[in-house]
PDB file of C-alpha atoms in Angstrom:
ATOM      1  CA  MET I   9     108.148  92.220 105.063  1.00 59.00           C
ATOM      2  CA  SER I  10     108.817  90.547 108.421  1.00 61.00           C
ATOM      3  CA  ASN I  11     107.823  92.039 111.760  1.00 64.00           C
ATOM      4  CA  ARG I  12     111.505  92.379 112.580  1.00 67.00           C
ATOM      5  CA  VAL I  13     112.141  94.465 109.481  1.00 60.00           C
ATOM      6  CA  GLN I  14     109.066  96.594 110.165  1.00 63.00           C
ATOM      7  CA  LYS I  15     110.227  97.232 113.721  1.00 68.00           C
ATOM      8  CA  LYS I  16     113.692  98.174 112.486  1.00 68.00           C
ATOM      9  CA  ILE I  17     112.212 100.697 110.038  1.00 67.00           C
ATOM     10  CA  LEU I  18     110.085 102.292 112.744  1.00 66.00           C
ATOM     11  CA  GLU I  19     113.086 102.459 115.083  1.00 63.00           C
ATOM     12  CA  THR I  20     115.332 104.164 112.549  1.00 66.00           C
ATOM     13  CA  GLU I  21     112.778 106.364 110.783  1.00 68.00           C
ATOM     14  CA  ASN I  22     110.537 107.294 113.771  1.00 71.00           C
ATOM     15  CA  TYR I  23     106.995 105.933 114.144  1.00 72.00           C
ATOM     16  CA  TYR I  24     105.381 109.370 114.104  1.00 73.00           C
ATOM     17  CA  ASN I  25     107.143 110.413 110.893  1.00 79.00           C
ATOM     18  CA  VAL I  26     106.211 107.251 108.999  1.00 83.00           C
ATOM     19  CA  ILE I  27     102.796 106.185 110.262  1.00 82.00           C
ATOM     20  CA  ASN I  28     101.180 109.379 111.505  1.00 83.00           C
ATOM     21  CA  GLY I  29     102.662 111.338 108.624  1.00 87.00           C
ATOM     22  CA  TYR I  30     101.586 109.059 105.762  1.00 92.00           C
ATOM     23  CA  LYS I  31      98.708 106.803 106.871  1.00 90.00           C
ATOM     24  CA  ASP I  32      95.875 109.083 105.658  1.00 92.00           C
ATOM     25  CA  LEU I  33      95.731 107.675 102.112  1.00 92.00           C
ATOM     26  CA  PHE I  34      95.300 104.160 103.531  1.00 93.00           C
ATOM     27  CA  LEU I  35      92.544 104.862 106.067  1.00 93.00           C
ATOM     28  CA  ASP I  36      88.844 104.154 105.628  1.00 91.00           C
ATOM     29  CA  HIS I  37      87.537 107.608 106.499  1.00 90.00           C
ATOM     30  CA  ALA I  38      83.937 106.354 106.522  1.00 90.00           C
ATOM     31  CA  ALA I  39      84.670 104.072 109.481  1.00 90.00           C
ATOM     32  CA  PRO I  40      83.694 105.356 112.966  1.00 91.00           C
ATOM     33  CA  THR I  41      87.167 104.610 114.338  1.00 91.00           C
ATOM     34  CA  GLU I  42      90.610 104.617 112.757  1.00 90.00           C
ATOM     35  CA  THR I  43      90.477 101.689 110.331  1.00 92.00           C
ATOM     36  CA  TYR I  44      92.752 100.854 107.431  1.00 92.00           C
ATOM     37  CA  LYS I  45      91.315 100.026 104.015  1.00 94.00           C
ATOM     38  CA  PRO I  46      91.224  96.307 103.136  1.00 92.00           C
ATOM     39  CA  GLY I  47      94.563  95.213 101.712  1.00 92.00           C
ATOM     40  CA  ALA I  48      96.520  98.217 102.992  1.00 91.00           C
ATOM     41  CA  GLU I  49     100.116  97.198 103.659  1.00 89.00           C
ATOM     42  CA  PHE I  50     102.810  98.623 105.904  1.00 88.00           C
ATOM     43  CA  THR I  51     105.178  98.457 102.933  1.00 88.00           C
ATOM     44  CA  GLU I  52     102.918 100.845 101.012  1.00 92.00           C
ATOM     45  CA  ILE I  53     103.060 103.440 103.780  1.00 91.00           C
ATOM     46  CA  VAL I  54     106.836 103.111 103.901  1.00 90.00           C
ATOM     47  CA  ALA I  55     107.017 103.457 100.106  1.00 92.00           C
ATOM     48  CA  LEU I  56     105.009 106.686 100.236  1.00 95.00           C
ATOM     49  CA  TYR I  57     107.238 107.968 103.050  1.00 93.00           C
ATOM     50  CA  GLU I  58     110.388 107.203 101.044  1.00 93.00           C
ATOM     51  CA  PHE I  59     108.870 108.738  97.906  1.00 96.00           C
ATOM     52  CA  ASP I  60     108.154 111.959  99.775  1.00 96.00           C
ATOM     53  CA  ARG I  61     111.680 112.036 101.163  1.00 95.00           C
ATOM     54  CA  GLU I  62     113.133 111.753  97.657  1.00 97.00           C
ATOM     55  CA  LEU I  63     110.795 114.548  96.505  1.00 97.00           C
ATOM     56  CA  ARG I  64     112.154 116.782  99.273  1.00 97.00           C
ATOM     57  CA  PHE I  65     115.710 116.078  98.128  1.00 97.00           C
ATOM     58  CA  ILE I  66     114.822 116.935  94.529  1.00 97.00           C
ATOM     59  CA  PHE I  67     113.087 120.195  95.396  1.00 98.00           C
ATOM     60  CA  LEU I  68     115.456 121.334  98.158  1.00 97.00           C
ATOM     61  CA  LYS I  69     118.453 121.192  95.832  1.00 96.00           C
ATOM     62  CA  ARG I  70     116.714 123.609  93.442  1.00 96.00           C
ATOM     63  CA  LEU I  71     115.242 125.766  96.200  1.00 97.00           C
ATOM     64  CA  LEU I  72     118.655 126.387  97.753  1.00 96.00           C
ATOM     65  CA  LYS I  73     120.019 127.421  94.370  1.00 95.00           C
ATOM     66  CA  ILE I  74     117.095 129.780  93.735  1.00 96.00           C
ATOM     67  CA  GLU I  75     117.365 131.174  97.276  1.00 96.00           C
ATOM     68  CA  ASN I  76     121.013 132.059  96.750  1.00 96.00           C
ATOM     69  CA  GLN I  77     120.264 133.659  93.385  1.00 95.00           C
ATOM     70  CA  ILE I  78     117.405 135.762  94.772  1.00 96.00           C
ATOM     71  CA  LYS I  79     119.437 136.876  97.802  1.00 97.00           C
ATOM     72  CA  SER I  80     122.336 137.917  95.580  1.00 96.00           C
ATOM     73  CA  ILE I  81     120.206 139.945  93.162  1.00 96.00           C
ATOM     74  CA  ILE I  82     118.217 141.682  95.918  1.00 97.00           C
ATOM     75  CA  ALA I  83     121.453 142.618  97.704  1.00 96.00           C
ATOM     76  CA  TYR I  84     123.016 143.848  94.460  1.00 96.00           C
ATOM     77  CA  LYS I  85     120.038 145.938  93.299  1.00 96.00           C
ATOM     78  CA  PHE I  86     119.484 147.521  96.734  1.00 96.00           C
ATOM     79  CA  SER I  87     123.189 148.302  97.189  1.00 95.00           C
ATOM     80  CA  GLU I  88     123.391 149.718  93.670  1.00 95.00           C
ATOM     81  CA  THR I  89     120.789 152.324  94.655  1.00 95.00           C
ATOM     82  CA  TYR I  90     121.499 152.964  98.344  1.00 95.00           C
ATOM     83  CA  LYS I  91     125.090 151.673  98.816  1.00 90.00           C
ATOM     84  CA  HIS I  92     125.886 148.488 100.667  1.00 84.00           C
ATOM     85  CA  ASP I  93     125.623 149.817 104.253  1.00 85.00           C
ATOM     86  CA  ASN I  94     122.302 151.710 104.160  1.00 91.00           C
ATOM     87  CA  TYR I  95     119.835 148.868 104.719  1.00 93.00           C
ATOM     88  CA  LEU I  96     119.118 150.033 108.290  1.00 92.00           C
ATOM     89  CA  LYS I  97     117.824 153.472 107.273  1.00 93.00           C
ATOM     90  CA  LEU I  98     114.059 153.945 107.332  1.00 91.00           C
ATOM     91  CA  VAL I  99     114.172 156.474 104.483  1.00 92.00           C
ATOM     92  CA  ASN I 100     115.304 153.755 102.053  1.00 94.00           C
ATOM     93  CA  PHE I 101     112.086 151.763 102.451  1.00 94.00           C
ATOM     94  CA  ASP I 102     108.488 152.235 101.341  1.00 90.00           C
ATOM     95  CA  SER I 103     107.027 153.860 104.459  1.00 81.00           C
ATOM     96  CA  HIS I 104     103.658 154.681 102.803  1.00 73.00           C
ATOM     97  CA  ASN I 105     103.505 158.185 104.251  1.00 67.00           C
ATOM     98  CA  ASN I 106     104.079 156.974 107.814  1.00 67.00           C
ATOM     99  CA  ASN I 107     101.365 154.305 107.683  1.00 79.00           C
ATOM    100  CA  ASN I 108     101.601 152.629 111.120  1.00 84.00           C
ATOM    101  CA  LYS I 109     101.404 149.023 109.918  1.00 86.00           C
ATOM    102  CA  ARG I 110     103.920 149.670 107.182  1.00 87.00           C
ATOM    103  CA  LEU I 111     106.301 151.341 109.616  1.00 91.00           C
ATOM    104  CA  LYS I 112     105.942 148.366 111.948  1.00 92.00           C
ATOM    105  CA  ASP I 113     106.806 145.970 109.112  1.00 92.00           C
ATOM    106  CA  ILE I 114     109.873 148.009 108.152  1.00 93.00           C
ATOM    107  CA  MET I 115     111.083 148.269 111.721  1.00 94.00           C
ATOM    108  CA  GLY I 116     110.590 144.524 112.077  1.00 95.00           C
ATOM    109  CA  VAL I 117     112.877 143.932 109.095  1.00 95.00           C
ATOM    110  CA  ILE I 118     115.491 146.390 110.390  1.00 95.00           C
ATOM    111  CA  SER I 119     115.385 144.752 113.839  1.00 96.00           C
ATOM    112  CA  THR I 120     115.853 141.318 112.248  1.00 96.00           C
ATOM    113  CA  PHE I 121     118.912 142.566 110.361  1.00 96.00           C
ATOM    114  CA  GLN I 122     120.401 144.139 113.477  1.00 95.00           C
ATOM    115  CA  ARG I 123     119.789 140.960 115.452  1.00 96.00           C
ATOM    116  CA  ALA I 124     121.415 138.845 112.734  1.00 95.00           C
ATOM    117  CA  ILE I 125     124.551 141.017 112.836  1.00 95.00           C
ATOM    118  CA  SER I 126     124.685 140.762 116.625  1.00 94.00           C
ATOM    119  CA  ASP I 127     124.065 137.003 116.677  1.00 94.00           C
ATOM    120  CA  GLN I 128     126.604 136.211 113.961  1.00 94.00           C
ATOM    121  CA  SER I 129     129.405 138.478 115.178  1.00 91.00           C
ATOM    122  CA  GLY I 130     132.105 136.172 116.461  1.00 89.00           C
ATOM    123  CA  LYS I 131     130.509 133.149 114.743  1.00 91.00           C
ATOM    124  CA  HIS I 132     130.363 133.892 111.021  1.00 93.00           C
ATOM    125  CA  ASN I 133     133.795 134.742 109.612  1.00 94.00           C
ATOM    126  CA  SER I 134     132.701 137.346 107.057  1.00 94.00           C
ATOM    127  CA  VAL I 135     130.298 139.084 109.446  1.00 94.00           C
ATOM    128  CA  THR I 136     132.947 139.181 112.174  1.00 94.00           C
ATOM    129  CA  HIS I 137     135.562 140.526 109.765  1.00 94.00           C
ATOM    130  CA  TYR I 138     133.444 143.446 108.569  1.00 94.00           C
ATOM    131  CA  VAL I 139     132.197 144.342 112.054  1.00 93.00           C
ATOM    132  CA  THR I 140     135.716 144.432 113.524  1.00 93.00           C
ATOM    133  CA  GLU I 141     137.505 145.968 110.541  1.00 92.00           C
ATOM    134  CA  TYR I 142     134.916 148.415 109.170  1.00 92.00           C
ATOM    135  CA  GLY I 143     132.162 148.701 111.774  1.00 91.00           C
ATOM    136  CA  TYR I 144     129.404 147.564 109.408  1.00 91.00           C
ATOM    137  CA  VAL I 145     128.395 144.515 107.357  1.00 94.00           C
ATOM    138  CA  PRO I 146     127.674 144.945 103.628  1.00 94.00           C
ATOM    139  CA  LEU I 147     124.248 143.703 102.569  1.00 95.00           C
ATOM    140  CA  TRP I 148     125.782 141.209 100.146  1.00 94.00           C
ATOM    141  CA  VAL I 149     127.513 139.587 103.156  1.00 95.00           C
ATOM    142  CA  LEU I 150     124.558 139.842 105.530  1.00 96.00           C
ATOM    143  CA  VAL I 151     122.154 138.044 103.182  1.00 95.00           C
ATOM    144  CA  ASN I 152     124.195 134.872 103.665  1.00 94.00           C
ATOM    145  CA  VAL I 153     123.074 134.624 107.301  1.00 95.00           C
ATOM    146  CA  LEU I 154     119.462 135.677 106.683  1.00 96.00           C
ATOM    147  CA  THR I 155     116.674 133.187 106.072  1.00 95.00           C
ATOM    148  CA  PHE I 156     114.651 133.034 102.882  1.00 95.00           C
ATOM    149  CA  GLY I 157     111.724 134.310 104.947  1.00 94.00           C
ATOM    150  CA  ASN I 158     113.776 137.311 106.118  1.00 95.00           C
ATOM    151  CA  ILE I 159     114.597 138.171 102.514  1.00 96.00           C
ATOM    152  CA  SER I 160     110.956 137.806 101.489  1.00 96.00           C
ATOM    153  CA  LYS I 161     109.915 140.326 104.162  1.00 95.00           C
ATOM    154  CA  PHE I 162     112.771 142.651 103.154  1.00 96.00           C
ATOM    155  CA  TYR I 163     111.590 142.609  99.543  1.00 97.00           C
ATOM    156  CA  GLY I 164     108.043 143.295 100.704  1.00 95.00           C
ATOM    157  CA  VAL I 165     108.968 146.631 102.337  1.00 95.00           C
ATOM    158  CA  LEU I 166     111.172 147.947  99.533  1.00 96.00           C
ATOM    159  CA  LYS I 167     110.038 150.949  97.533  1.00 95.00           C
ATOM    160  CA  HIS I 168     107.911 150.055  94.526  1.00 94.00           C
ATOM    161  CA  GLN I 169     110.593 150.968  91.970  1.00 96.00           C
ATOM    162  CA  ASP I 170     113.142 148.858  93.834  1.00 96.00           C
ATOM    163  CA  ARG I 171     110.832 145.836  93.895  1.00 96.00           C
ATOM    164  CA  GLN I 172     110.296 146.289  90.168  1.00 97.00           C
ATOM    165  CA  ALA I 173     114.047 146.489  89.518  1.00 96.00           C
ATOM    166  CA  VAL I 174     114.585 143.140  91.253  1.00 97.00           C
ATOM    167  CA  ALA I 175     111.615 141.425  89.591  1.00 96.00           C
ATOM    168  CA  ARG I 176     112.745 142.610  86.144  1.00 95.00           C
ATOM    169  CA  GLU I 177     115.949 140.610  86.592  1.00 94.00           C
ATOM    170  CA  PHE I 178     113.746 137.501  86.476  1.00 93.00           C
ATOM    171  CA  GLY I 179     111.303 138.791  83.862  1.00 92.00           C
ATOM    172  CA  ILE I 180     108.406 138.636  86.350  1.00 92.00           C
ATOM    173  CA  ALA I 181     105.967 141.322  87.528  1.00 93.00           C
ATOM    174  CA  ASP I 182     106.796 142.520  91.050  1.00 94.00           C
ATOM    175  CA  ASN I 183     103.477 141.396  92.619  1.00 95.00           C
ATOM    176  CA  VAL I 184     103.886 137.943  91.064  1.00 94.00           C
ATOM    177  CA  PHE I 185     107.521 137.776  92.188  1.00 96.00           C
ATOM    178  CA  PHE I 186     106.555 138.655  95.769  1.00 96.00           C
ATOM    179  CA  SER I 187     103.914 135.920  95.862  1.00 96.00           C
ATOM    180  CA  TYR I 188     106.514 133.449  94.555  1.00 96.00           C
ATOM    181  CA  LEU I 189     108.987 134.527  97.240  1.00 96.00           C
ATOM    182  CA  LYS I 190     106.584 133.812 100.081  1.00 95.00           C
ATOM    183  CA  LEU I 191     105.629 130.402  98.723  1.00 97.00           C
ATOM    184  CA  LEU I 192     109.239 129.434  97.946  1.00 97.00           C
ATOM    185  CA  SER I 193     110.399 130.323 101.456  1.00 96.00           C
ATOM    186  CA  ILE I 194     107.722 128.160 103.101  1.00 97.00           C
ATOM    187  CA  PHE I 195     108.357 125.165 100.843  1.00 97.00           C
ATOM    188  CA  ARG I 196     112.077 125.577 101.405  1.00 97.00           C
ATOM    189  CA  ASN I 197     111.457 125.133 105.151  1.00 96.00           C
ATOM    190  CA  ILE I 198     109.148 122.167 104.579  1.00 96.00           C
ATOM    191  CA  CYS I 199     111.885 120.410 102.602  1.00 96.00           C
ATOM    192  CA  ALA I 200     114.700 121.373 104.978  1.00 95.00           C
ATOM    193  CA  HIS I 201     112.822 120.258 108.105  1.00 93.00           C
ATOM    194  CA  ASP I 202     111.599 116.899 106.753  1.00 91.00           C
ATOM    195  CA  GLU I 203     107.916 117.824 106.787  1.00 93.00           C
ATOM    196  CA  ARG I 204     105.380 116.095 104.539  1.00 94.00           C
ATOM    197  CA  LEU I 205     105.607 117.567 101.061  1.00 96.00           C
ATOM    198  CA  TYR I 206     103.670 115.600  98.443  1.00 96.00           C
ATOM    199  CA  ASN I 207     100.203 116.874  99.409  1.00 95.00           C
ATOM    200  CA  SER I 208     101.178 120.178 101.077  1.00 95.00           C
ATOM    201  CA  ASN I 209      98.624 122.957 100.834  1.00 95.00           C
ATOM    202  CA  LEU I 210      99.425 126.452 102.092  1.00 95.00           C
ATOM    203  CA  GLY I 211      95.817 127.562 102.416  1.00 92.00           C
ATOM    204  CA  SER I 212      95.294 131.264 101.821  1.00 92.00           C
ATOM    205  CA  LEU I 213      98.948 131.840 100.873  1.00 94.00           C
ATOM    206  CA  GLU I 214      98.718 131.660  97.089  1.00 95.00           C
ATOM    207  CA  ILE I 215     100.889 132.665  94.168  1.00 95.00           C
ATOM    208  CA  VAL I 216      99.431 135.104  91.652  1.00 94.00           C
ATOM    209  CA  SER I 217      98.132 133.068  88.729  1.00 89.00           C
ATOM    210  CA  GLY I 218      99.444 133.902  85.303  1.00 81.00           C
ATOM    211  CA  PRO I 219      99.984 132.699  81.727  1.00 84.00           C
ATOM    212  CA  ILE I 220     101.376 129.336  82.838  1.00 86.00           C
ATOM    213  CA  HIS I 221      98.095 128.472  84.586  1.00 88.00           C
ATOM    214  CA  ALA I 222      96.128 129.385  81.472  1.00 86.00           C
ATOM    215  CA  ARG I 223      98.413 127.405  79.139  1.00 89.00           C
ATOM    216  CA  LEU I 224      98.096 124.327  81.345  1.00 88.00           C
ATOM    217  CA  ALA I 225      94.290 124.615  81.173  1.00 89.00           C
ATOM    218  CA  ILE I 226      93.928 124.013  84.912  1.00 91.00           C
ATOM    219  CA  SER I 227      90.287 123.674  85.926  1.00 92.00           C
ATOM    220  CA  ARG I 228      88.628 126.433  87.927  1.00 91.00           C
ATOM    221  CA  LEU I 229      86.481 126.275  91.043  1.00 90.00           C
ATOM    222  CA  SER I 230      83.038 127.859  91.351  1.00 91.00           C
ATOM    223  CA  ASN I 231      84.647 131.039  92.731  1.00 89.00           C
ATOM    224  CA  GLY I 232      86.825 131.373  89.630  1.00 87.00           C
ATOM    225  CA  LYS I 233      90.080 130.343  91.320  1.00 89.00           C
ATOM    226  CA  TYR I 234      92.265 127.606  89.891  1.00 92.00           C
ATOM    227  CA  SER I 235      91.748 124.218  91.520  1.00 92.00           C
ATOM    228  CA  HIS I 236      95.489 123.524  91.576  1.00 94.00           C
ATOM    229  CA  GLY I 237      98.759 125.348  91.108  1.00 95.00           C
ATOM    230  CA  THR I 238      98.346 128.302  93.464  1.00 95.00           C
ATOM    231  CA  ASN I 239      99.124 127.032  96.982  1.00 96.00           C
ATOM    232  CA  ASP I 240     100.297 123.433  96.553  1.00 97.00           C
ATOM    233  CA  LEU I 241     103.242 121.387  95.292  1.00 96.00           C
ATOM    234  CA  PHE I 242     102.108 122.087  91.733  1.00 95.00           C
ATOM    235  CA  ALA I 243     102.442 125.808  92.510  1.00 96.00           C
ATOM    236  CA  LEU I 244     106.000 125.195  93.660  1.00 97.00           C
ATOM    237  CA  LEU I 245     106.739 123.422  90.389  1.00 95.00           C
ATOM    238  CA  ILE I 246     105.344 126.430  88.492  1.00 94.00           C
ATOM    239  CA  CYS I 247     107.687 128.700  90.481  1.00 94.00           C
ATOM    240  CA  LEU I 248     110.647 126.487  89.634  1.00 95.00           C
ATOM    241  CA  LYS I 249     109.736 126.710  85.965  1.00 91.00           C
ATOM    242  CA  GLU I 250     110.048 130.506  86.214  1.00 90.00           C
ATOM    243  CA  PHE I 251     113.477 130.433  87.878  1.00 93.00           C
ATOM    244  CA  LEU I 252     115.318 127.400  86.497  1.00 90.00           C
ATOM    245  CA  PRO I 253     116.874 127.114  83.010  1.00 77.00           C
ATOM    246  CA  ASN I 254     114.263 125.535  80.761  1.00 70.00           C
ATOM    247  CA  ARG I 255     116.368 124.153  77.918  1.00 64.00           C
ATOM    248  CA  LYS I 256     115.865 120.552  76.810  1.00 63.00           C
ATOM    249  CA  LYS I 257     118.791 119.511  78.989  1.00 72.00           C
ATOM    250  CA  GLY I 258     118.319 122.324  81.515  1.00 88.00           C
ATOM    251  CA  GLU I 259     117.745 121.985  85.231  1.00 91.00           C
ATOM    252  CA  PHE I 260     113.962 122.258  85.081  1.00 92.00           C
ATOM    253  CA  ALA I 261     113.800 119.425  82.561  1.00 92.00           C
ATOM    254  CA  GLU I 262     116.096 117.366  84.800  1.00 93.00           C
ATOM    255  CA  THR I 263     113.831 118.127  87.768  1.00 95.00           C
ATOM    256  CA  ILE I 264     110.851 116.725  85.858  1.00 94.00           C
ATOM    257  CA  ARG I 265     112.802 113.619  84.865  1.00 95.00           C
ATOM    258  CA  GLN I 266     113.774 112.968  88.476  1.00 96.00           C
ATOM    259  CA  ILE I 267     110.190 113.417  89.698  1.00 97.00           C
ATOM    260  CA  ASP I 268     108.929 111.051  86.965  1.00 97.00           C
ATOM    261  CA  LYS I 269     111.489 108.456  88.066  1.00 97.00           C
ATOM    262  CA  GLU I 270     110.297 108.611  91.681  1.00 97.00           C
ATOM    263  CA  VAL I 271     106.627 108.404  90.649  1.00 97.00           C
ATOM    264  CA  GLU I 272     107.370 105.294  88.571  1.00 97.00           C
ATOM    265  CA  LYS I 273     109.231 103.744  91.496  1.00 95.00           C
ATOM    266  CA  LEU I 274     106.320 104.457  93.831  1.00 95.00           C
TER     267      LEU I 274
END
């Protein structure tokens, strides 16, 4: 690759995004100063960058679909119990006998919902219509202008039986479902904002391990935790397996085929 081509790539793709984002695999970390391993090529860094971009496209497409599905079911199950305009009432949430932290979390969710209605009035057609015509916005409309993170927090402050009702729609225990929600929302933002994905690790934010981890025979660390599949890209793939159709020609199988294709290309 000529210097001219390299310069053009860095101009169009941004130096920071390409080099600073993907150089780590090619550095000699034993060297006292930043030194590349012998034989490391600029084209290899670019290839890794392009591979990661394609991964984001693959995952984001599925994450947006899952996000819409989760929003719809949460809105439906909550409205079925409390009607579609009662999501601002404290009594409809799990207040834990006036526990201060819990009350703060609930009020934070209610404030977020109120702010979303205010911000989107006059901008979002459906929100504007319901505010002007009826004086309220049904939850099934409001969820369309809420982030995945907003919905995750909303689910977290629902009453236990309401969380269970939602999780049952997916055949997942409510504590497992909640852990999936938090991880999905963060990875959704990583993909949407062009952040590095392939080696992402969310630290202490982990999904609850289950039968899939056991069936895959993932190794365990000295503390008993799984070495992979709880807070990384593998964990995201496990979440997708729970939510996407898993037939031979289903969307999860197609996701795997597309990932395999990009790995081979890399």
